[in-house]
Amino acid sequence: MTARALLTNPLVLAAGAIALLLAIGEALSPGFAQGDQIVRLTTVAAILGIVAAGQNLVILGGREGIDLSVGPMVSLGAVIAGNVMAGQDAAILPAVLAACAVTFAIGLVNGLGVTVVRIPPLVMTLGMTAIIQGGLVVYSQGVPSGNAAPALMGFVNRPLLFGLPGILLVWAVIALALGFVLRCTAFGLGVYAIGANERAAMLVGLPVARIRCLLYGFSGLFAGLAGVCVIGYTGSSFISVGDQYVLSSIIAVVIGGTSLAGGAGGYLGTVLGALALVLLQSVLTTLQLETYGRQMIFGLTLLVLMLLYGRQARLRV
């Protein structure tokens, strides 16, 4: 790889952005880039990164794949987990299984709508968003419900191993597993194949509909798992807790260099994208800018990145 290609590689750019943001944050607020603060920011990034794992899969699968229902599914996962746990440590496993099972099933419905009924992904997942949000309002009457078990809160927020909270270890396992699946298994190679050229993938006998349907199912599953992590982080749930993850999960995927056209990219870039996004939000908050100022700077940064990544196909690695 030439020096120019290295300097325009999305992974290198994302890593450089992380280093720059840490330096800026430290200059603005001494201690920003040290110890407990880094662990806290990485914990927040881990929740976003888990949601973005599913979003990454859907986008890699091509056909303008996108999942706008991940936010409500995070909220749904949090509400289900909180109500099943009801603050009891013994109910953590059933709560995790219930949240992930329900959101995986909803993801499969999204996949069936896209692949069998041929509803455009944007329309299908937007419609599912409305359905989930309406169901959450009816169920909870708009009132926060459910509580996290103390053991779950400790797992998410307190050091477990090597001074790191358990959620970071879970994120690391997801990153390693997803990287292996995408690069070293027939399923992963099939994802890249249908994302790059769906017709060619069908001609060689790949089960395109089944793979794409599973991608939406996994997107729901990861969103549900993130919802469990959210209630472990905050202690309680409310029906709009996942709204912030819809756009940010897509942005994290794009910052990491995954092509919105599908078929090119990977989860390592998304991990870096999630970290960079959380750091950027934290730096803008440290600057004490008004909300509109943060939005303008955030949007400008994203537009510059999109312009840079969109100019040349080789940037999508």
GROMACS .gro file of N, CA and C in nm, residues 79-216:
model
  414
   79VAL      N    1  -3.698  -0.237   2.737
   79VAL     CA    2  -3.825  -0.249   2.810
   79VAL      C    3  -3.853  -0.395   2.846
   80ILE      N    4  -3.833  -0.485   2.748
   80ILE     CA    5  -3.855  -0.627   2.776
   80ILE      C    6  -3.761  -0.676   2.884
   81ALA      N    7  -3.633  -0.644   2.871
   81ALA     CA    8  -3.534  -0.690   2.970
   81ALA      C    9  -3.565  -0.635   3.107
   82GLY      N   10  -3.600  -0.507   3.114
   82GLY     CA   11  -3.629  -0.446   3.243
   82GLY      C   12  -3.749  -0.507   3.312
   83ASN      N   13  -3.852  -0.539   3.235
   83ASN     CA   14  -3.972  -0.596   3.294
   83ASN      C   15  -3.954  -0.743   3.331
   84VAL      N   16  -3.875  -0.817   3.253
   84VAL     CA   17  -3.850  -0.956   3.289
   84VAL      C   18  -3.759  -0.965   3.410
   85MET      N   19  -3.656  -0.879   3.413
   85MET     CA   20  -3.564  -0.880   3.528
   85MET      C   21  -3.630  -0.831   3.655
   86ALA      N   22  -3.698  -0.716   3.643
   86ALA     CA   23  -3.763  -0.654   3.760
   86ALA      C   24  -3.668  -0.641   3.877
   87GLY      N   25  -3.541  -0.611   3.845
   87GLY     CA   26  -3.441  -0.589   3.950
   87GLY      C   27  -3.386  -0.714   4.013
   88GLN      N   28  -3.416  -0.832   3.958
   88GLN     CA   29  -3.373  -0.959   4.017
   88GLN      C   30  -3.255  -1.019   3.940
   89ASP      N   31  -3.146  -1.047   4.009
   89ASP     CA   32  -3.028  -1.104   3.943
   89ASP      C   33  -3.058  -1.239   3.878
   90ALA      N   34  -3.144  -1.318   3.941
   90ALA     CA   35  -3.174  -1.452   3.890
   90ALA      C   36  -3.245  -1.448   3.755
   91ALA      N   37  -3.302  -1.333   3.720
   91ALA     CA   38  -3.380  -1.323   3.597
   91ALA      C   39  -3.301  -1.260   3.482
   92ILE      N   40  -3.171  -1.241   3.499
   92ILE     CA   41  -3.092  -1.175   3.394
   92ILE      C   42  -3.090  -1.257   3.265
   93LEU      N   43  -3.059  -1.386   3.276
   93LEU     CA   44  -3.050  -1.469   3.156
   93LEU      C   45  -3.183  -1.477   3.082
   94PRO      N   46  -3.295  -1.506   3.151
   94PRO     CA   47  -3.424  -1.504   3.081
   94PRO      C   48  -3.454  -1.370   3.016
   95ALA      N   49  -3.413  -1.262   3.082
   95ALA     CA   50  -3.438  -1.128   3.027
   95ALA      C   51  -3.360  -1.106   2.898
   96VAL      N   52  -3.233  -1.147   2.897
   96VAL     CA   53  -3.150  -1.132   2.778
   96VAL      C   54  -3.207  -1.216   2.663
   97LEU      N   55  -3.243  -1.340   2.694
   97LEU     CA   56  -3.297  -1.429   2.591
   97LEU      C   57  -3.429  -1.377   2.536
   98ALA      N   58  -3.515  -1.327   2.623
   98ALA     CA   59  -3.645  -1.275   2.579
   98ALA      C   60  -3.627  -1.153   2.490
   99ALA      N   61  -3.543  -1.059   2.532
   99ALA     CA   62  -3.521  -0.938   2.453
   99ALA      C   63  -3.463  -0.970   2.316
  100CYS      N   64  -3.362  -1.056   2.313
  100CYS     CA   65  -3.296  -1.088   2.186
  100CYS      C   66  -3.387  -1.172   2.096
  101ALA      N   67  -3.466  -1.262   2.154
  101ALA     CA   68  -3.555  -1.345   2.074
  101ALA      C   69  -3.662  -1.260   2.006
  102VAL      N   70  -3.720  -1.168   2.080
  102VAL     CA   71  -3.827  -1.084   2.023
  102VAL      C   72  -3.771  -0.994   1.914
  103THR      N   73  -3.659  -0.929   1.939
  103THR     CA   74  -3.604  -0.837   1.838
  103THR      C   75  -3.548  -0.913   1.718
  104PHE      N   76  -3.496  -1.035   1.740
  104PHE     CA   77  -3.452  -1.117   1.627
  104PHE      C   78  -3.571  -1.153   1.538
  105ALA      N   79  -3.683  -1.188   1.601
  105ALA     CA   80  -3.804  -1.222   1.525
  105ALA      C   81  -3.854  -1.101   1.445
  106ILE      N   82  -3.850  -0.984   1.507
  106ILE     CA   83  -3.892  -0.863   1.435
  106ILE      C   84  -3.798  -0.834   1.318
  107GLY      N   85  -3.669  -0.857   1.341
  107GLY     CA   86  -3.573  -0.840   1.233
  107GLY      C   87  -3.601  -0.935   1.117
  108LEU      N   88  -3.637  -1.059   1.149
  108LEU     CA   89  -3.673  -1.154   1.044
  108LEU      C   90  -3.795  -1.107   0.965
  109VAL      N   91  -3.891  -1.047   1.034
  109VAL     CA   92  -4.008  -0.993   0.964
  109VAL      C   93  -3.964  -0.883   0.868
  110ASN      N   94  -3.873  -0.797   0.913
  110ASN     CA   95  -3.816  -0.696   0.823
  110ASN      C   96  -3.754  -0.763   0.700
  111GLY      N   97  -3.676  -0.867   0.725
  111GLY     CA   98  -3.609  -0.937   0.617
  111GLY      C   99  -3.706  -1.001   0.520
  112LEU      N  100  -3.812  -1.060   0.573
  112LEU     CA  101  -3.913  -1.121   0.486
  112LEU      C  102  -3.984  -1.015   0.403
  113GLY      N  103  -4.011  -0.901   0.464
  113GLY     CA  104  -4.075  -0.793   0.390
  113GLY      C  105  -3.989  -0.744   0.276
  114VAL      N  106  -3.858  -0.737   0.300
  114VAL     CA  107  -3.766  -0.688   0.198
  114VAL      C  108  -3.743  -0.792   0.088
  115THR      N  109  -3.728  -0.918   0.128
  115THR     CA  110  -3.689  -1.021   0.031
  115THR      C  111  -3.807  -1.089  -0.037
  116VAL      N  112  -3.915  -1.115   0.035
  116VAL     CA  113  -4.028  -1.188  -0.020
  116VAL      C  114  -4.132  -1.094  -0.080
  117VAL      N  115  -4.172  -0.994  -0.001
  117VAL     CA  116  -4.274  -0.899  -0.047
  117VAL      C  117  -4.212  -0.792  -0.136
  118ARG      N  118  -4.078  -0.778  -0.130
  118ARG     CA  119  -4.003  -0.683  -0.211
  118ARG      C  120  -4.033  -0.538  -0.175
  119ILE      N  121  -4.059  -0.513  -0.048
  119ILE     CA  122  -4.076  -0.377   0.001
  119ILE      C  123  -3.937  -0.314   0.015
  120PRO      N  124  -3.916  -0.193  -0.033
  120PRO     CA  125  -3.785  -0.128  -0.018
  120PRO      C  126  -3.744  -0.123   0.130
  121PRO      N  127  -3.616  -0.148   0.161
  121PRO     CA  128  -3.572  -0.152   0.301
  121PRO      C  129  -3.608  -0.025   0.379
  122LEU      N  130  -3.593   0.090   0.317
  122LEU     CA  131  -3.624   0.215   0.384
  122LEU      C  132  -3.770   0.219   0.429
  123VAL      N  133  -3.860   0.176   0.340
  123VAL     CA  134  -4.003   0.178   0.370
  123VAL      C  135  -4.038   0.071   0.472
  124MET      N  136  -3.983  -0.049   0.455
  124MET     CA  137  -4.014  -0.160   0.545
  124MET      C  138  -3.972  -0.130   0.687
  125THR      N  139  -3.850  -0.084   0.705
  125THR     CA  140  -3.800  -0.062   0.841
  125THR      C  141  -3.859   0.065   0.903
  126LEU      N  142  -3.895   0.162   0.818
  126LEU     CA  143  -3.963   0.281   0.871
  126LEU      C  144  -4.103   0.246   0.919
  127GLY      N  145  -4.173   0.161   0.842
  127GLY     CA  146  -4.303   0.115   0.887
  127GLY      C  147  -4.294   0.035   1.016
  128MET      N  148  -4.191  -0.052   1.026
  128MET     CA  149  -4.172  -0.129   1.148
  128MET      C  150  -4.141  -0.038   1.266
  129THR      N  151  -4.070   0.071   1.241
  129THR     CA  152  -4.041   0.169   1.346
  129THR      C  153  -4.171   0.221   1.407
  130ALA      N  154  -4.265   0.259   1.322
  130ALA     CA  155  -4.393   0.311   1.371
  130ALA      C  156  -4.470   0.205   1.450
  131ILE      N  157  -4.466   0.082   1.402
  131ILE     CA  158  -4.536  -0.027   1.471
  131ILE      C  159  -4.479  -0.049   1.611
  132ILE      N  160  -4.346  -0.057   1.620
  132ILE     CA  161  -4.282  -0.081   1.750
  132ILE      C  162  -4.307   0.035   1.845
  133GLN      N  163  -4.292   0.158   1.794
  133GLN     CA  164  -4.313   0.274   1.880
  133GLN      C  165  -4.456   0.278   1.933
  134GLY      N  166  -4.552   0.250   1.845
  134GLY     CA  167  -4.691   0.247   1.890
  134GLY      C  168  -4.716   0.139   1.992
  135GLY      N  169  -4.657   0.022   1.970
  135GLY     CA  170  -4.672  -0.087   2.066
  135GLY      C  171  -4.611  -0.055   2.201
  136LEU      N  172  -4.497   0.014   2.201
  136LEU     CA  173  -4.433   0.051   2.327
  136LEU      C  174  -4.518   0.151   2.405
  137VAL      N  175  -4.579   0.245   2.333
  137VAL     CA  176  -4.664   0.344   2.400
  137VAL      C  177  -4.785   0.275   2.463
  138VAL      N  178  -4.846   0.184   2.388
  138VAL     CA  179  -4.963   0.112   2.440
  138VAL      C  180  -4.925   0.029   2.562
  139TYR      N  181  -4.809  -0.038   2.554
  139TYR     CA  182  -4.768  -0.127   2.663
  139TYR      C  183  -4.733  -0.049   2.790
  140SER      N  184  -4.655   0.058   2.773
  140SER     CA  185  -4.603   0.128   2.891
  140SER      C  186  -4.683   0.251   2.930
  141GLN      N  187  -4.776   0.293   2.843
  141GLN     CA  188  -4.852   0.416   2.866
  141GLN      C  189  -4.759   0.537   2.882
  142GLY      N  190  -4.642   0.527   2.819
  142GLY     CA  191  -4.548   0.638   2.821
  142GLY      C  192  -4.472   0.654   2.950
  143VAL      N  193  -4.488   0.560   3.042
  143VAL     CA  194  -4.422   0.568   3.173
  143VAL      C  195  -4.304   0.470   3.178
  144PRO      N  196  -4.185   0.513   3.225
  144PRO     CA  197  -4.073   0.420   3.236
  144PRO      C  198  -4.111   0.297   3.315
  145SER      N  199  -4.070   0.181   3.265
  145SER     CA  200  -4.107   0.058   3.333
  145SER      C  201  -3.991  -0.039   3.333
  146GLY      N  202  -3.982  -0.120   3.439
  146GLY     CA  203  -3.876  -0.220   3.448
  146GLY      C  204  -3.749  -0.164   3.510
  147ASN      N  205  -3.677  -0.250   3.577
  147ASN     CA  206  -3.552  -0.210   3.641
  147ASN      C  207  -3.444  -0.313   3.613
  148ALA      N  208  -3.320  -0.265   3.605
  148ALA     CA  209  -3.207  -0.354   3.581
  148ALA      C  210  -3.170  -0.426   3.710
  149ALA      N  211  -3.124  -0.548   3.697
  149ALA     CA  212  -3.072  -0.622   3.811
  149ALA      C  213  -2.938  -0.563   3.853
  150PRO      N  214  -2.907  -0.560   3.983
  150PRO     CA  215  -2.779  -0.505   4.029
  150PRO      C  216  -2.658  -0.571   3.962
  151ALA      N  217  -2.665  -0.701   3.940
  151ALA     CA  218  -2.551  -0.771   3.878
  151ALA      C  219  -2.529  -0.723   3.735
  152LEU      N  220  -2.637  -0.695   3.662
  152LEU     CA  221  -2.624  -0.645   3.525
  152LEU      C  222  -2.562  -0.506   3.525
  153MET      N  223  -2.605  -0.420   3.617
  153MET     CA  224  -2.549  -0.285   3.625
  153MET      C  225  -2.401  -0.291   3.659
  154GLY      N  226  -2.364  -0.383   3.747
  154GLY     CA  227  -2.223  -0.399   3.779
  154GLY      C  228  -2.143  -0.449   3.661
  155PHE      N  229  -2.202  -0.541   3.584
  155PHE     CA  230  -2.134  -0.597   3.467
  155PHE      C  231  -2.108  -0.489   3.362
  156VAL      N  232  -2.203  -0.400   3.345
  156VAL     CA  233  -2.191  -0.297   3.242
  156VAL      C  234  -2.104  -0.181   3.287
  157ASN      N  235  -2.110  -0.143   3.414
  157ASN     CA  236  -2.048  -0.018   3.459
  157ASN      C  237  -1.920  -0.034   3.539
  158ARG      N  238  -1.900  -0.149   3.602
  158ARG     CA  239  -1.784  -0.161   3.692
  158ARG      C  240  -1.677  -0.254   3.634
  159PRO      N  241  -1.551  -0.232   3.674
  159PRO     CA  242  -1.442  -0.317   3.622
  159PRO      C  243  -1.467  -0.464   3.652
  160LEU      N  244  -1.441  -0.547   3.552
  160LEU     CA  245  -1.461  -0.690   3.568
  160LEU      C  246  -1.331  -0.766   3.546
  161LEU      N  247  -1.257  -0.727   3.442
  161LEU     CA  248  -1.133  -0.796   3.408
  161LEU      C  249  -1.037  -0.696   3.346
  162PHE      N  250  -0.914  -0.695   3.396
  162PHE     CA  251  -0.812  -0.601   3.350
  162PHE      C  252  -0.858  -0.456   3.363
  163GLY      N  253  -0.941  -0.430   3.463
  163GLY     CA  254  -0.990  -0.294   3.485
  163GLY      C  255  -1.098  -0.250   3.388
  164LEU      N  256  -1.150  -0.343   3.307
  164LEU     CA  257  -1.250  -0.310   3.207
  164LEU      C  258  -1.386  -0.365   3.247
  165PRO      N  259  -1.493  -0.289   3.223
  165PRO     CA  260  -1.627  -0.342   3.252
  165PRO      C  261  -1.662  -0.454   3.156
  166GLY      N  262  -1.757  -0.536   3.195
  166GLY     CA  263  -1.792  -0.653   3.116
  166GLY      C  264  -1.842  -0.621   2.977
  167ILE      N  265  -1.909  -0.505   2.960
  167ILE     CA  266  -1.964  -0.472   2.829
  167ILE      C  267  -1.854  -0.458   2.724
  168LEU      N  268  -1.736  -0.412   2.765
  168LEU     CA  269  -1.625  -0.398   2.670
  168LEU      C  270  -1.573  -0.535   2.629
  169LEU      N  271  -1.576  -0.629   2.720
  169LEU     CA  272  -1.536  -0.766   2.686
  169LEU      C  273  -1.637  -0.828   2.590
  170VAL      N  274  -1.766  -0.801   2.613
  170VAL     CA  275  -1.869  -0.851   2.521
  170VAL      C  276  -1.849  -0.790   2.383
  171TRP      N  277  -1.821  -0.661   2.379
  171TRP     CA  278  -1.799  -0.594   2.250
  171TRP      C  279  -1.679  -0.653   2.177
  172ALA      N  280  -1.573  -0.681   2.253
  172ALA     CA  281  -1.453  -0.741   2.192
  172ALA      C  282  -1.485  -0.878   2.133
  173VAL      N  283  -1.563  -0.957   2.205
  173VAL     CA  284  -1.601  -1.090   2.155
  173VAL      C  285  -1.685  -1.077   2.028
  174ILE      N  286  -1.780  -0.981   2.028
  174ILE     CA  287  -1.863  -0.960   1.910
  174ILE      C  288  -1.777  -0.918   1.791
  175ALA      N  289  -1.681  -0.829   1.815
  175ALA     CA  290  -1.594  -0.781   1.707
  175ALA      C  291  -1.512  -0.896   1.648
  176LEU      N  292  -1.455  -0.978   1.734
  176LEU     CA  293  -1.374  -1.091   1.687
  176LEU      C  294  -1.461  -1.193   1.613
  177ALA      N  295  -1.576  -1.223   1.670
  177ALA     CA  296  -1.665  -1.322   1.609
  177ALA      C  297  -1.717  -1.274   1.474
  178LEU      N  298  -1.757  -1.147   1.468
  178LEU     CA  299  -1.811  -1.094   1.344
  178LEU      C  300  -1.703  -1.084   1.237
  179GLY      N  301  -1.583  -1.044   1.278
  179GLY     CA  302  -1.473  -1.040   1.182
  179GLY      C  303  -1.443  -1.178   1.125
  180PHE      N  304  -1.444  -1.279   1.211
  180PHE     CA  305  -1.420  -1.417   1.165
  180PHE      C  306  -1.530  -1.463   1.071
  181VAL      N  307  -1.655  -1.440   1.109
  181VAL     CA  308  -1.768  -1.485   1.028
  181VAL      C  309  -1.765  -1.420   0.890
  182LEU      N  310  -1.739  -1.290   0.886
  182LEU     CA  311  -1.743  -1.219   0.758
  182LEU      C  312  -1.628  -1.259   0.665
  183ARG      N  313  -1.511  -1.287   0.722
  183ARG     CA  314  -1.394  -1.311   0.638
  183ARG      C  315  -1.360  -1.459   0.618
  184CYS      N  316  -1.410  -1.544   0.706
  184CYS     CA  317  -1.362  -1.683   0.705
  184CYS      C  318  -1.471  -1.788   0.692
  185THR      N  319  -1.594  -1.749   0.672
  185THR     CA  320  -1.701  -1.848   0.661
  185THR      C  321  -1.777  -1.829   0.529
  186ALA      N  322  -1.846  -1.935   0.489
  186ALA     CA  323  -1.924  -1.929   0.366
  186ALA      C  324  -2.035  -1.825   0.377
  187PHE      N  325  -2.094  -1.813   0.496
  187PHE     CA  326  -2.200  -1.714   0.515
  187PHE      C  327  -2.146  -1.573   0.494
  188GLY      N  328  -2.031  -1.544   0.556
  188GLY     CA  329  -1.973  -1.411   0.543
  188GLY      C  330  -1.936  -1.377   0.401
  189LEU      N  331  -1.874  -1.472   0.332
  189LEU     CA  332  -1.839  -1.450   0.192
  189LEU      C  333  -1.965  -1.432   0.107
  190GLY      N  334  -2.072  -1.502   0.145
  190GLY     CA  335  -2.198  -1.485   0.075
  190GLY      C  336  -2.255  -1.346   0.093
  191VAL      N  337  -2.238  -1.289   0.213
  191VAL     CA  338  -2.284  -1.152   0.238
  191VAL      C  339  -2.215  -1.054   0.144
  192TYR      N  340  -2.082  -1.067   0.133
  192TYR     CA  341  -2.008  -0.979   0.042
  192TYR      C  342  -2.051  -1.002  -0.103
  193ALA      N  343  -2.076  -1.127  -0.137
  193ALA     CA  344  -2.112  -1.159  -0.275
  193ALA      C  345  -2.246  -1.097  -0.314
  194ILE      N  346  -2.348  -1.112  -0.228
  194ILE     CA  347  -2.479  -1.056  -0.265
  194ILE      C  348  -2.477  -0.905  -0.258
  195GLY      N  349  -2.392  -0.848  -0.172
  195GLY     CA  350  -2.382  -0.704  -0.165
  195GLY      C  351  -2.313  -0.645  -0.286
  196ALA      N  352  -2.214  -0.715  -0.340
  196ALA     CA  353  -2.139  -0.667  -0.456
  196ALA      C  354  -2.216  -0.687  -0.585
  197ASN      N  355  -2.280  -0.804  -0.600
  197ASN     CA  356  -2.353  -0.833  -0.724
  197ASN      C  357  -2.456  -0.942  -0.696
  198GLU      N  358  -2.576  -0.899  -0.668
  198GLU     CA  359  -2.680  -0.994  -0.628
  198GLU      C  360  -2.713  -1.093  -0.740
  199ARG      N  361  -2.719  -1.044  -0.862
  199ARG     CA  362  -2.754  -1.132  -0.973
  199ARG      C  363  -2.649  -1.242  -0.991
  200ALA      N  364  -2.522  -1.203  -0.985
  200ALA     CA  365  -2.415  -1.302  -0.999
  200ALA      C  366  -2.421  -1.403  -0.885
  201ALA      N  367  -2.451  -1.355  -0.764
  201ALA     CA  368  -2.462  -1.446  -0.649
  201ALA      C  369  -2.573  -1.547  -0.669
  202MET      N  370  -2.684  -1.504  -0.726
  202MET     CA  371  -2.795  -1.595  -0.753
  202MET      C  372  -2.756  -1.698  -0.859
  203LEU      N  373  -2.682  -1.655  -0.959
  203LEU     CA  374  -2.642  -1.745  -1.067
  203LEU      C  375  -2.549  -1.856  -1.020
  204VAL      N  376  -2.470  -1.828  -0.916
  204VAL     CA  377  -2.380  -1.931  -0.865
  204VAL      C  378  -2.445  -2.014  -0.755
  205GLY      N  379  -2.572  -1.989  -0.729
  205GLY     CA  380  -2.647  -2.075  -0.638
  205GLY      C  381  -2.653  -2.031  -0.494
  206LEU      N  382  -2.613  -1.909  -0.463
  206LEU     CA  383  -2.622  -1.862  -0.325
  206LEU      C  384  -2.768  -1.837  -0.286
  207PRO      N  385  -2.807  -1.874  -0.163
  207PRO     CA  386  -2.944  -1.848  -0.118
  207PRO      C  387  -2.961  -1.702  -0.077
  208VAL      N  388  -2.973  -1.616  -0.175
  208VAL     CA  389  -2.972  -1.471  -0.153
  208VAL      C  390  -3.080  -1.427  -0.055
  209ALA      N  391  -3.203  -1.473  -0.077
  209ALA     CA  392  -3.314  -1.431   0.009
  209ALA      C  393  -3.291  -1.474   0.154
  210ARG      N  394  -3.243  -1.596   0.173
  210ARG     CA  395  -3.220  -1.647   0.308
  210ARG      C  396  -3.110  -1.567   0.379
  211ILE      N  397  -3.003  -1.538   0.308
  211ILE     CA  398  -2.893  -1.463   0.368
  211ILE      C  399  -2.939  -1.323   0.407
  212ARG      N  400  -3.008  -1.256   0.314
  212ARG     CA  401  -3.051  -1.119   0.343
  212ARG      C  402  -3.152  -1.117   0.457
  213CYS      N  403  -3.240  -1.214   0.462
  213CYS     CA  404  -3.338  -1.221   0.570
  213CYS      C  405  -3.268  -1.237   0.705
  214LEU      N  406  -3.165  -1.323   0.708
  214LEU     CA  407  -3.089  -1.342   0.831
  214LEU      C  408  -3.015  -1.215   0.872
  215LEU      N  409  -2.968  -1.138   0.775
  215LEU     CA  410  -2.898  -1.014   0.808
  215LEU      C  411  -2.989  -0.919   0.886
  216TYR      N  412  -3.112  -0.907   0.843
  216TYR     CA  413  -3.207  -0.822   0.917
  216TYR      C  414  -3.241  -0.884   1.052
   0.00000   0.00000   0.00000
